Amino acid sequence: MSNAAYGLLGAPLAMAALPLFVQLPAYYATHLGVALAPLGGVLFAARLIDMLQDPLLGHLLDRAQAQQRRWMALGAAVLALAFAALWLPPQAGAPGAWLALMLVLAYGAHSLVNIAYLAWGAHLPRALGAVAWREGMGLAGMLAASLVPAAILAGDAAQVRPRLAVYSLVYALLLLLAMLVLLRYAPPAASRTAPQGWRDTLRELTRNRAVRALLLPYFLNALSVAVPATLALFYIGDQLGAPQQAGVFLACYFGAAACGLPAWTALARKLGPLRCWRLGMLLSVAGFCGAALLGPGDLLAYGAVCIAAGAALGADLALPPVLLGRALGAHLGAGAGFGIFTLLGKLALALAGLSLPLLAWLGYQPGHGGGPSLTLAYAVLPCFLKLLAIAASRSTT
C-alpha cells in the first residue's frame, strides 16, 4: 500500500503534462482564434523557460529538503489553478497574453512538483516497486488526458466551456486527493546531505562518474522516443492510410507500456536495471524495424509494432530513474540530478519538433501519402538513436 500511496500522484501529473504540450495549442488556435505566428512564439518562449528552469528548481529543492512537502503542496495548488485558467481564459481580453502568463505558471508548478516527486521516489526503500506504481499511474493519467479533452473539444461548441470547467474541477480534486495520500501515507524520503551552492553542485556532478555516464544514453533514448511520438499521427494517417484508427493504436501502445511495467520491475530485480533497460531498447528496435516495412492497410502488423514499442516504453519509464537514484552517491542532491534528467527529456522533445521541417525539406506533404522520407524519420532514425543509446550505456556502471 505504501508504494500505491506514493504512485497515485503520477496520474494527475501526467494528466496535466499532455495537454500542456499537445492539446492546448490546438485549442487556442481553433476555438479561441489565436493566430499561429504569435501562438508559436508564446509556446517557444514558455517551453524554453520550462526547460531551463528545471536544474535551478532541483538545486533549490535540495537546499530546502525540510520544506519540500510544503513546496509540493503549494506547487500542486498553483498547478490546479493554472490548469483551470488555461482551459477557461477570460472571455474578454487577449487570450494570447493570458496563455503566456498561465503557461509559465503551470510549467513552473508542474516542474516543481514533478522534480520533488521524482527525487522522493529515488530514495525509497523499495524504489523499483514505487517507480512501477508511479509510471503505471502516469500512463493511466496520460490515457485519460488523451481521451477526455479530445471528446469535449469535438462535441457541441456551446457545451465546450462548461464541460471544460467540470473537467478542470475534477482534475483539481484528483490532484488534491493524490497529494494528500502522498503526504500522509507514502513512506518518507530519506534525508540526504546535498551541496549548498551552485559551485558545490557542479563539483559533485563533475566528480560523479556514474551520473555523468547516464546522461548521454538517457538523452539519446529520450530523443528516440520523442521523434516517433511527434510523427506517429502522420505515419498512421499517410503511411498506413488509417487516421481513424489512431486512438486504437495509441491505446495499444500505452496499454502495453502499463502491462509491461510489472514484468520489467520483476526482471530488473533478477538481472539488474541496466541490463533490463538495454533489453527494452533492443525490443523497441525490433518493433520499429518492423514499422519500416509497413505500408497502406498493414494495420494488424502495426498493432504488433505498437505493442512491442509500448512494452519497451515500460522499461524506458521505470528503469532510468532507478539507475539515477543509485548513481547519485552521498553528496549530489536528488533534486539536481532529476532536474538535469527532466531538462534532457524536454530538450529531446524540442529537438524532435525539428523532424517536421526536415520532412518538409525532404518533400513530405501531410495528407498526400507516406513515402521513404516519412518511414526514415519515423522508424529508421529511432532505431539508430536506440542503438547509439545502447552503445553509450556501456560506460554506465
GROMACS .gro file of C-alpha atoms in nm:
model
  397
    1MET     CA    1   0.000   0.000   0.000
    2SER     CA    2   0.287   0.242   0.064
    3ASN     CA    3   0.403   0.212  -0.298
    4ALA     CA    4   0.049   0.277  -0.418
    5ALA     CA    5   0.024   0.582  -0.193
    6TYR     CA    6   0.340   0.715  -0.350
    7GLY     CA    7   0.246   0.626  -0.707
    8LEU     CA    8  -0.103   0.782  -0.717
    9LEU     CA    9   0.030   1.133  -0.783
   10GLY     CA   10   0.173   1.011  -1.115
   11ALA     CA   11  -0.177   1.017  -1.269
   12PRO     CA   12  -0.265   1.387  -1.222
   13LEU     CA   13   0.089   1.496  -1.312
   14ALA     CA   14   0.063   1.308  -1.642
   15MET     CA   15  -0.289   1.440  -1.698
   16ALA     CA   16  -0.152   1.795  -1.685
   17ALA     CA   17   0.162   1.730  -1.889
   18LEU     CA   18  -0.010   1.602  -2.205
   19PRO     CA   19  -0.250   1.897  -2.256
   20LEU     CA   20   0.029   2.148  -2.184
   21PHE     CA   21   0.232   2.013  -2.473
   22VAL     CA   22  -0.027   1.873  -2.717
   23GLN     CA   23  -0.388   1.987  -2.681
   24LEU     CA   24  -0.381   2.347  -2.557
   25PRO     CA   25  -0.208   2.492  -2.868
   26ALA     CA   26  -0.479   2.349  -3.095
   27TYR     CA   27  -0.750   2.468  -2.852
   28TYR     CA   28  -0.625   2.827  -2.854
   29ALA     CA   29  -0.583   2.827  -3.232
   30THR     CA   30  -0.913   2.667  -3.334
   31HIS     CA   31  -1.154   2.760  -3.052
   32LEU     CA   32  -1.016   3.093  -2.930
   33GLY     CA   33  -0.883   3.235  -3.256
   34VAL     CA   34  -0.518   3.295  -3.162
   35ALA     CA   35  -0.311   3.332  -3.480
   36LEU     CA   36  -0.045   3.068  -3.542
   37ALA     CA   37   0.254   3.308  -3.552
   38PRO     CA   38   0.206   3.465  -3.206
   39LEU     CA   39   0.090   3.129  -3.070
   40GLY     CA   40   0.414   2.969  -3.183
   41GLY     CA   41   0.616   3.250  -3.024
   42VAL     CA   42   0.436   3.211  -2.692
   43LEU     CA   43   0.483   2.833  -2.691
   44PHE     CA   44   0.852   2.857  -2.778
   45ALA     CA   45   0.926   3.113  -2.506
   46ALA     CA   46   0.727   2.927  -2.239
   47ARG     CA   47   0.889   2.593  -2.323
   48LEU     CA   48   1.235   2.748  -2.325
   49ILE     CA   49   1.176   2.885  -1.975
   50ASP     CA   50   1.033   2.549  -1.869
   51MET     CA   51   1.338   2.361  -1.993
   52LEU     CA   52   1.598   2.591  -1.841
   53GLN     CA   53   1.433   2.623  -1.500
   54ASP     CA   54   1.448   2.253  -1.411
   55PRO     CA   55   1.809   2.234  -1.283
   56LEU     CA   56   1.752   2.553  -1.082
   57LEU     CA   57   1.435   2.417  -0.925
   58GLY     CA   58   1.610   2.088  -0.846
   59HIS     CA   59   1.900   2.269  -0.681
   60LEU     CA   60   1.667   2.486  -0.474
   61LEU     CA   61   1.469   2.180  -0.362
   62ASP     CA   62   1.791   2.013  -0.248
   63ARG     CA   63   1.869   2.317  -0.035
   64ALA     CA   64   1.521   2.315   0.120
   65GLN     CA   65   1.474   1.946   0.199
   66ALA     CA   66   1.295   2.019   0.526
   67GLN     CA   67   1.032   2.227   0.343
   68GLN     CA   68   0.985   2.004   0.037
   69ARG     CA   69   0.641   1.885   0.143
   70ARG     CA   70   0.519   2.243   0.178
   71TRP     CA   71   0.665   2.337  -0.160
   72MET     CA   72   0.498   2.037  -0.320
   73ALA     CA   73   0.160   2.127  -0.170
   74LEU     CA   74   0.197   2.490  -0.284
   75GLY     CA   75   0.305   2.380  -0.631
   76ALA     CA   76   0.005   2.147  -0.659
   77ALA     CA   77  -0.234   2.429  -0.565
   78VAL     CA   78  -0.081   2.663  -0.825
   79LEU     CA   79  -0.089   2.385  -1.087
   80ALA     CA   80  -0.459   2.317  -1.028
   81LEU     CA   81  -0.546   2.686  -1.060
   82ALA     CA   82  -0.327   2.744  -1.367
   83PHE     CA   83  -0.462   2.429  -1.534
   84ALA     CA   84  -0.820   2.555  -1.496
   85ALA     CA   85  -0.720   2.904  -1.606
   86LEU     CA   86  -0.561   2.771  -1.926
   87TRP     CA   87  -0.882   2.594  -2.028
   88LEU     CA   88  -1.106   2.881  -1.914
   89PRO     CA   89  -0.946   3.212  -2.017
   90PRO     CA   90  -1.140   3.537  -1.966
   91GLN     CA   91  -1.392   3.581  -2.244
   92ALA     CA   92  -1.290   3.945  -2.281
   93GLY     CA   93  -0.927   4.032  -2.338
   94ALA     CA   94  -0.625   3.893  -2.520
   95PRO     CA   95  -0.617   3.511  -2.499
   96GLY     CA   96  -0.255   3.503  -2.624
   97ALA     CA   97  -0.127   3.711  -2.332
   98TRP     CA   98  -0.334   3.503  -2.088
   99LEU     CA   99  -0.189   3.184  -2.238
  100ALA     CA  100   0.167   3.313  -2.195
  101LEU     CA  101   0.119   3.400  -1.828
  102MET     CA  102  -0.068   3.083  -1.734
  103LEU     CA  103   0.174   2.858  -1.922
  104VAL     CA  104   0.469   2.998  -1.728
  105LEU     CA  105   0.283   2.939  -1.401
  106ALA     CA  106   0.166   2.591  -1.499
  107TYR     CA  107   0.505   2.481  -1.630
  108GLY     CA  108   0.681   2.612  -1.319
  109ALA     CA  109   0.437   2.449  -1.077
  110HIS     CA  110   0.439   2.119  -1.266
  111SER     CA  111   0.820   2.109  -1.278
  112LEU     CA  112   0.847   2.192  -0.907
  113VAL     CA  113   0.610   1.913  -0.802
  114ASN     CA  114   0.746   1.663  -1.055
  115ILE     CA  115   1.114   1.706  -0.965
  116ALA     CA  116   1.042   1.681  -0.593
  117TYR     CA  117   0.824   1.376  -0.661
  118LEU     CA  118   1.094   1.201  -0.866
  119ALA     CA  119   1.357   1.277  -0.604
  120TRP     CA  120   1.127   1.139  -0.331
  121GLY     CA  121   1.090   0.807  -0.514
  122ALA     CA  122   1.462   0.772  -0.581
  123HIS     CA  123   1.542   0.710  -0.214
  124LEU     CA  124   1.252   0.495  -0.103
  125PRO     CA  125   1.346   0.156   0.043
  126ARG     CA  126   1.169  -0.033  -0.240
  127ALA     CA  127   1.238   0.208  -0.523
  128LEU     CA  128   1.162  -0.033  -0.808
  129GLY     CA  129   0.811  -0.106  -0.686
  130ALA     CA  130   0.740   0.260  -0.614
  131VAL     CA  131   0.861   0.367  -0.958
  132ALA     CA  132   0.646   0.099  -1.124
  133TRP     CA  133   0.338   0.233  -0.944
  134ARG     CA  134   0.429   0.591  -1.036
  135GLU     CA  135   0.479   0.520  -1.405
  136GLY     CA  136   0.174   0.293  -1.425
  137MET     CA  137  -0.046   0.563  -1.278
  138GLY     CA  138   0.122   0.812  -1.512
  139LEU     CA  139   0.023   0.604  -1.812
  140ALA     CA  140  -0.334   0.585  -1.684
  141GLY     CA  141  -0.336   0.963  -1.648
  142MET     CA  142  -0.197   1.004  -1.997
  143LEU     CA  143  -0.471   0.786  -2.142
  144ALA     CA  144  -0.737   0.990  -1.963
  145ALA     CA  145  -0.581   1.315  -2.082
  146SER     CA  146  -0.569   1.193  -2.440
  147LEU     CA  147  -0.936   1.090  -2.445
  148VAL     CA  148  -1.139   1.328  -2.227
  149PRO     CA  149  -1.032   1.673  -2.356
  150ALA     CA  150  -1.046   1.546  -2.716
  151ALA     CA  151  -1.403   1.427  -2.663
  152ILE     CA  152  -1.502   1.760  -2.505
  153LEU     CA  153  -1.348   1.969  -2.782
  154ALA     CA  154  -1.508   1.753  -3.052
  155GLY     CA  155  -1.857   1.796  -2.903
  156ASP     CA  156  -2.116   2.070  -2.911
  157ALA     CA  157  -1.939   2.408  -2.925
  158ALA     CA  158  -2.187   2.561  -2.681
  159GLN     CA  159  -2.101   2.297  -2.421
  160VAL     CA  160  -1.722   2.313  -2.453
  161ARG     CA  161  -1.659   2.575  -2.185
  162PRO     CA  162  -1.899   2.429  -1.921
  163ARG     CA  163  -1.759   2.081  -1.975
  164LEU     CA  164  -1.402   2.208  -1.953
  165ALA     CA  165  -1.496   2.374  -1.624
  166VAL     CA  166  -1.621   2.040  -1.488
  167TYR     CA  167  -1.308   1.865  -1.620
  168SER     CA  168  -1.084   2.123  -1.452
  169LEU     CA  169  -1.269   2.080  -1.122
  170VAL     CA  170  -1.240   1.701  -1.135
  171TYR     CA  171  -0.871   1.737  -1.214
  172ALA     CA  172  -0.816   1.969  -0.917
  173LEU     CA  173  -0.992   1.725  -0.683
  174LEU     CA  174  -0.786   1.431  -0.813
  175LEU     CA  175  -0.463   1.628  -0.772
  176LEU     CA  176  -0.560   1.730  -0.419
  177LEU     CA  177  -0.652   1.372  -0.326
  178ALA     CA  178  -0.328   1.231  -0.467
  179MET     CA  179  -0.120   1.493  -0.285
  180LEU     CA  180  -0.297   1.424   0.046
  181VAL     CA  181  -0.243   1.049   0.008
  182LEU     CA  182   0.123   1.104  -0.075
  183LEU     CA  183   0.190   1.333   0.220
  184ARG     CA  184   0.001   1.119   0.468
  185TYR     CA  185   0.059   0.757   0.368
  186ALA     CA  186   0.369   0.735   0.147
  187PRO     CA  187   0.693   0.635   0.318
  188PRO     CA  188   0.916   0.937   0.386
  189ALA     CA  189   1.209   1.003   0.158
  190ALA     CA  190   1.549   0.952   0.312
  191SER     CA  191   1.723   1.273   0.420
  192ARG     CA  192   2.048   1.337   0.235
  193THR     CA  193   2.337   1.578   0.255
  194ALA     CA  194   2.320   1.799  -0.053
  195PRO     CA  195   2.555   2.067  -0.188
  196GLN     CA  196   2.461   2.415  -0.068
  197GLY     CA  197   2.579   2.623  -0.366
  198TRP     CA  198   2.593   2.602  -0.743
  199ARG     CA  199   2.968   2.551  -0.736
  200ASP     CA  200   2.927   2.261  -0.492
  201THR     CA  201   2.663   2.102  -0.713
  202LEU     CA  202   2.875   2.135  -1.027
  203ARG     CA  203   3.178   2.000  -0.841
  204GLU     CA  204   2.986   1.695  -0.722
  205LEU     CA  205   2.843   1.637  -1.070
  206THR     CA  206   3.192   1.652  -1.217
  207ARG     CA  207   3.317   1.401  -0.963
  208ASN     CA  208   3.023   1.163  -1.002
  209ARG     CA  209   3.117   0.950  -1.299
  210ALA     CA  210   2.814   0.722  -1.262
  211VAL     CA  211   2.567   1.011  -1.308
  212ARG     CA  212   2.761   1.162  -1.596
  213ALA     CA  213   2.771   0.823  -1.771
  214LEU     CA  214   2.390   0.806  -1.760
  215LEU     CA  215   2.326   1.143  -1.922
  216LEU     CA  216   2.418   1.064  -2.283
  217PRO     CA  217   2.232   0.730  -2.311
  218TYR     CA  218   1.932   0.882  -2.135
  219PHE     CA  219   1.921   1.176  -2.377
  220LEU     CA  220   1.969   0.960  -2.688
  221ASN     CA  221   1.697   0.723  -2.572
  222ALA     CA  222   1.461   1.011  -2.488
  223LEU     CA  223   1.518   1.151  -2.838
  224SER     CA  224   1.447   0.809  -2.991
  225VAL     CA  225   1.108   0.811  -2.813
  226ALA     CA  226   1.025   1.176  -2.885
  227VAL     CA  227   1.079   1.156  -3.264
  228PRO     CA  228   0.821   0.881  -3.337
  229ALA     CA  229   0.583   1.036  -3.082
  230THR     CA  230   0.595   1.358  -3.285
  231LEU     CA  231   0.540   1.176  -3.614
  232ALA     CA  232   0.300   0.898  -3.509
  233LEU     CA  233  -0.021   1.061  -3.634
  234PHE     CA  234   0.141   1.147  -3.968
  235TYR     CA  235   0.262   0.787  -4.006
  236ILE     CA  236  -0.076   0.638  -3.917
  237GLY     CA  237  -0.265   0.873  -4.145
  238ASP     CA  238  -0.037   0.883  -4.450
  239GLN     CA  239   0.178   0.568  -4.442
  240LEU     CA  240  -0.095   0.330  -4.322
  241GLY     CA  241  -0.394   0.525  -4.454
  242ALA     CA  242  -0.590   0.477  -4.131
  243PRO     CA  243  -0.620   0.811  -3.946
  244GLN     CA  244  -0.945   0.697  -3.788
  245GLN     CA  245  -0.760   0.416  -3.609
  246ALA     CA  246  -0.508   0.645  -3.437
  247GLY     CA  247  -0.686   0.619  -3.100
  248VAL     CA  248  -0.682   0.240  -3.112
  249PHE     CA  249  -0.309   0.231  -3.186
  250LEU     CA  250  -0.229   0.479  -2.909
  251ALA     CA  251  -0.434   0.272  -2.667
  252CYS     CA  252  -0.237  -0.040  -2.767
  253TYR     CA  253   0.088   0.149  -2.715
  254PHE     CA  254   0.012   0.292  -2.372
  255GLY     CA  255  -0.172  -0.021  -2.261
  256ALA     CA  256   0.128  -0.239  -2.346
  257ALA     CA  257   0.352   0.001  -2.153
  258ALA     CA  258   0.129  -0.025  -1.845
  259CYS     CA  259   0.113  -0.404  -1.868
  260GLY     CA  260   0.488  -0.428  -1.919
  261LEU     CA  261   0.584  -0.228  -1.611
  262PRO     CA  262   0.539  -0.513  -1.357
  263ALA     CA  263   0.733  -0.752  -1.582
  264TRP     CA  264   1.027  -0.512  -1.620
  265THR     CA  265   1.026  -0.446  -1.247
  266ALA     CA  266   1.039  -0.817  -1.166
  267LEU     CA  267   1.306  -0.882  -1.427
  268ALA     CA  268   1.517  -0.591  -1.302
  269ARG     CA  269   1.529  -0.747  -0.956
  270LYS     CA  270   1.691  -1.055  -1.112
  271LEU     CA  271   1.908  -0.912  -1.390
  272GLY     CA  272   1.962  -0.557  -1.272
  273PRO     CA  273   1.801  -0.238  -1.408
  274LEU     CA  274   2.078  -0.153  -1.655
  275ARG     CA  275   2.068  -0.488  -1.833
  276CYS     CA  276   1.687  -0.477  -1.843
  277TRP     CA  277   1.693  -0.126  -1.985
  278ARG     CA  278   1.918  -0.243  -2.268
  279LEU     CA  279   1.683  -0.533  -2.335
  280GLY     CA  280   1.393  -0.290  -2.351
  281MET     CA  281   1.577  -0.074  -2.602
  282LEU     CA  282   1.651  -0.379  -2.816
  283LEU     CA  283   1.282  -0.474  -2.809
  284SER     CA  284   1.194  -0.124  -2.928
  285VAL     CA  285   1.447  -0.152  -3.213
  286ALA     CA  286   1.286  -0.478  -3.321
  287GLY     CA  287   0.943  -0.314  -3.323
  288PHE     CA  288   1.047  -0.011  -3.524
  289CYS     CA  289   1.238  -0.224  -3.772
  290GLY     CA  290   0.902  -0.383  -3.844
  291ALA     CA  291   0.740  -0.040  -3.885
  292ALA     CA  292   0.994   0.043  -4.156
  293LEU     CA  293   0.848  -0.236  -4.373
  294LEU     CA  294   0.480  -0.143  -4.350
  295GLY     CA  295   0.251   0.030  -4.595
  296PRO     CA  296  -0.119   0.105  -4.655
  297GLY     CA  297  -0.352  -0.144  -4.491
  298ASP     CA  298  -0.092  -0.317  -4.268
  299LEU     CA  299  -0.297  -0.244  -3.960
  300LEU     CA  300  -0.257  -0.570  -3.769
  301ALA     CA  301   0.117  -0.564  -3.820
  302TYR     CA  302   0.134  -0.206  -3.696
  303GLY     CA  303  -0.074  -0.306  -3.393
  304ALA     CA  304   0.200  -0.559  -3.313
  305VAL     CA  305   0.460  -0.283  -3.354
  306CYS     CA  306   0.267  -0.064  -3.109
  307ILE     CA  307   0.251  -0.346  -2.854
  308ALA     CA  308   0.625  -0.417  -2.882
  309ALA     CA  309   0.723  -0.050  -2.867
  310GLY     CA  310   0.479   0.011  -2.581
  311ALA     CA  311   0.618  -0.280  -2.381
  312ALA     CA  312   0.967  -0.136  -2.436
  313LEU     CA  313   0.840   0.204  -2.317
  314GLY     CA  314   0.769   0.044  -1.980
  315ALA     CA  315   1.143  -0.018  -1.940
  316ASP     CA  316   1.224   0.339  -2.052
  317LEU     CA  317   0.989   0.481  -1.791
  318ALA     CA  318   1.076   0.262  -1.493
  319LEU     CA  319   1.447   0.188  -1.511
  320PRO     CA  320   1.647   0.510  -1.584
  321PRO     CA  321   1.510   0.685  -1.269
  322VAL     CA  322   1.618   0.385  -1.062
  323LEU     CA  323   1.964   0.392  -1.218
  324LEU     CA  324   1.995   0.764  -1.146
  325GLY     CA  325   1.884   0.718  -0.785
  326ARG     CA  326   2.154   0.455  -0.734
  327ALA     CA  327   2.418   0.667  -0.905
  328LEU     CA  328   2.365   0.987  -0.706
  329GLY     CA  329   2.602   0.898  -0.426
  330ALA     CA  330   2.607   1.055  -0.083
  331HIS     CA  331   2.660   1.419  -0.176
  332LEU     CA  332   2.487   1.501  -0.505
  333GLY     CA  333   2.128   1.604  -0.437
  334ALA     CA  334   1.846   1.407  -0.598
  335GLY     CA  335   1.672   1.730  -0.698
  336ALA     CA  336   1.970   1.845  -0.900
  337GLY     CA  337   2.008   1.502  -1.063
  338PHE     CA  338   1.643   1.476  -1.164
  339GLY     CA  339   1.640   1.842  -1.269
  340ILE     CA  340   1.907   1.755  -1.526
  341PHE     CA  341   1.711   1.445  -1.633
  342THR     CA  342   1.392   1.644  -1.691
  343LEU     CA  343   1.587   1.912  -1.880
  344LEU     CA  344   1.728   1.646  -2.114
  345GLY     CA  345   1.381   1.500  -2.168
  346LYS     CA  346   1.237   1.839  -2.261
  347LEU     CA  347   1.534   1.913  -2.484
  348ALA     CA  348   1.464   1.586  -2.665
  349LEU     CA  349   1.101   1.692  -2.717
  350ALA     CA  350   1.213   2.028  -2.854
  351LEU     CA  351   1.464   1.871  -3.093
  352ALA     CA  352   1.208   1.613  -3.207
  353GLY     CA  353   1.000   1.902  -3.335
  354LEU     CA  354   1.274   1.968  -3.590
  355SER     CA  355   1.176   1.643  -3.761
  356LEU     CA  356   0.879   1.827  -3.916
  357PRO     CA  357   1.078   2.088  -4.111
  358LEU     CA  358   1.325   1.812  -4.200
  359LEU     CA  359   1.044   1.609  -4.354
  360ALA     CA  360   0.919   1.914  -4.541
  361TRP     CA  361   1.270   1.968  -4.680
  362LEU     CA  362   1.273   1.603  -4.792
  363GLY     CA  363   0.949   1.660  -4.983
  364TYR     CA  364   0.690   1.509  -4.750
  365GLN     CA  365   0.349   1.678  -4.753
  366PRO     CA  366   0.090   1.580  -4.489
  367GLY     CA  367  -0.226   1.436  -4.640
  368HIS     CA  368  -0.059   1.325  -4.964
  369GLY     CA  369   0.053   0.976  -4.863
  370GLY     CA  370   0.366   0.847  -4.697
  371GLY     CA  371   0.693   0.754  -4.853
  372PRO     CA  372   1.060   0.685  -4.786
  373SER     CA  373   1.122   1.015  -4.603
  374LEU     CA  374   0.840   0.956  -4.352
  375THR     CA  375   0.947   0.594  -4.297
  376LEU     CA  376   1.307   0.702  -4.250
  377ALA     CA  377   1.221   0.963  -3.990
  378TYR     CA  378   0.954   0.764  -3.805
  379ALA     CA  379   1.107   0.415  -3.799
  380VAL     CA  380   1.473   0.410  -3.906
  381LEU     CA  381   1.602   0.717  -3.719
  382PRO     CA  382   1.465   0.598  -3.378
  383CYS     CA  383   1.635   0.260  -3.430
  384PHE     CA  384   1.966   0.435  -3.497
  385LEU     CA  385   1.926   0.652  -3.187
  386LYS     CA  386   1.835   0.350  -2.972
  387LEU     CA  387   2.146   0.163  -3.087
  388LEU     CA  388   2.358   0.468  -3.007
  389ALA     CA  389   2.198   0.479  -2.661
  390ILE     CA  390   2.277   0.113  -2.604
  391ALA     CA  391   2.637   0.169  -2.709
  392ALA     CA  392   2.666   0.477  -2.484
  393SER     CA  393   2.523   0.282  -2.188
  394ARG     CA  394   2.826   0.051  -2.199
  395SER     CA  395   3.017   0.311  -1.998
  396THR     CA  396   2.745   0.304  -1.728
  397THR     CA  397   2.817   0.101  -1.419
   0.00000   0.00000   0.00000
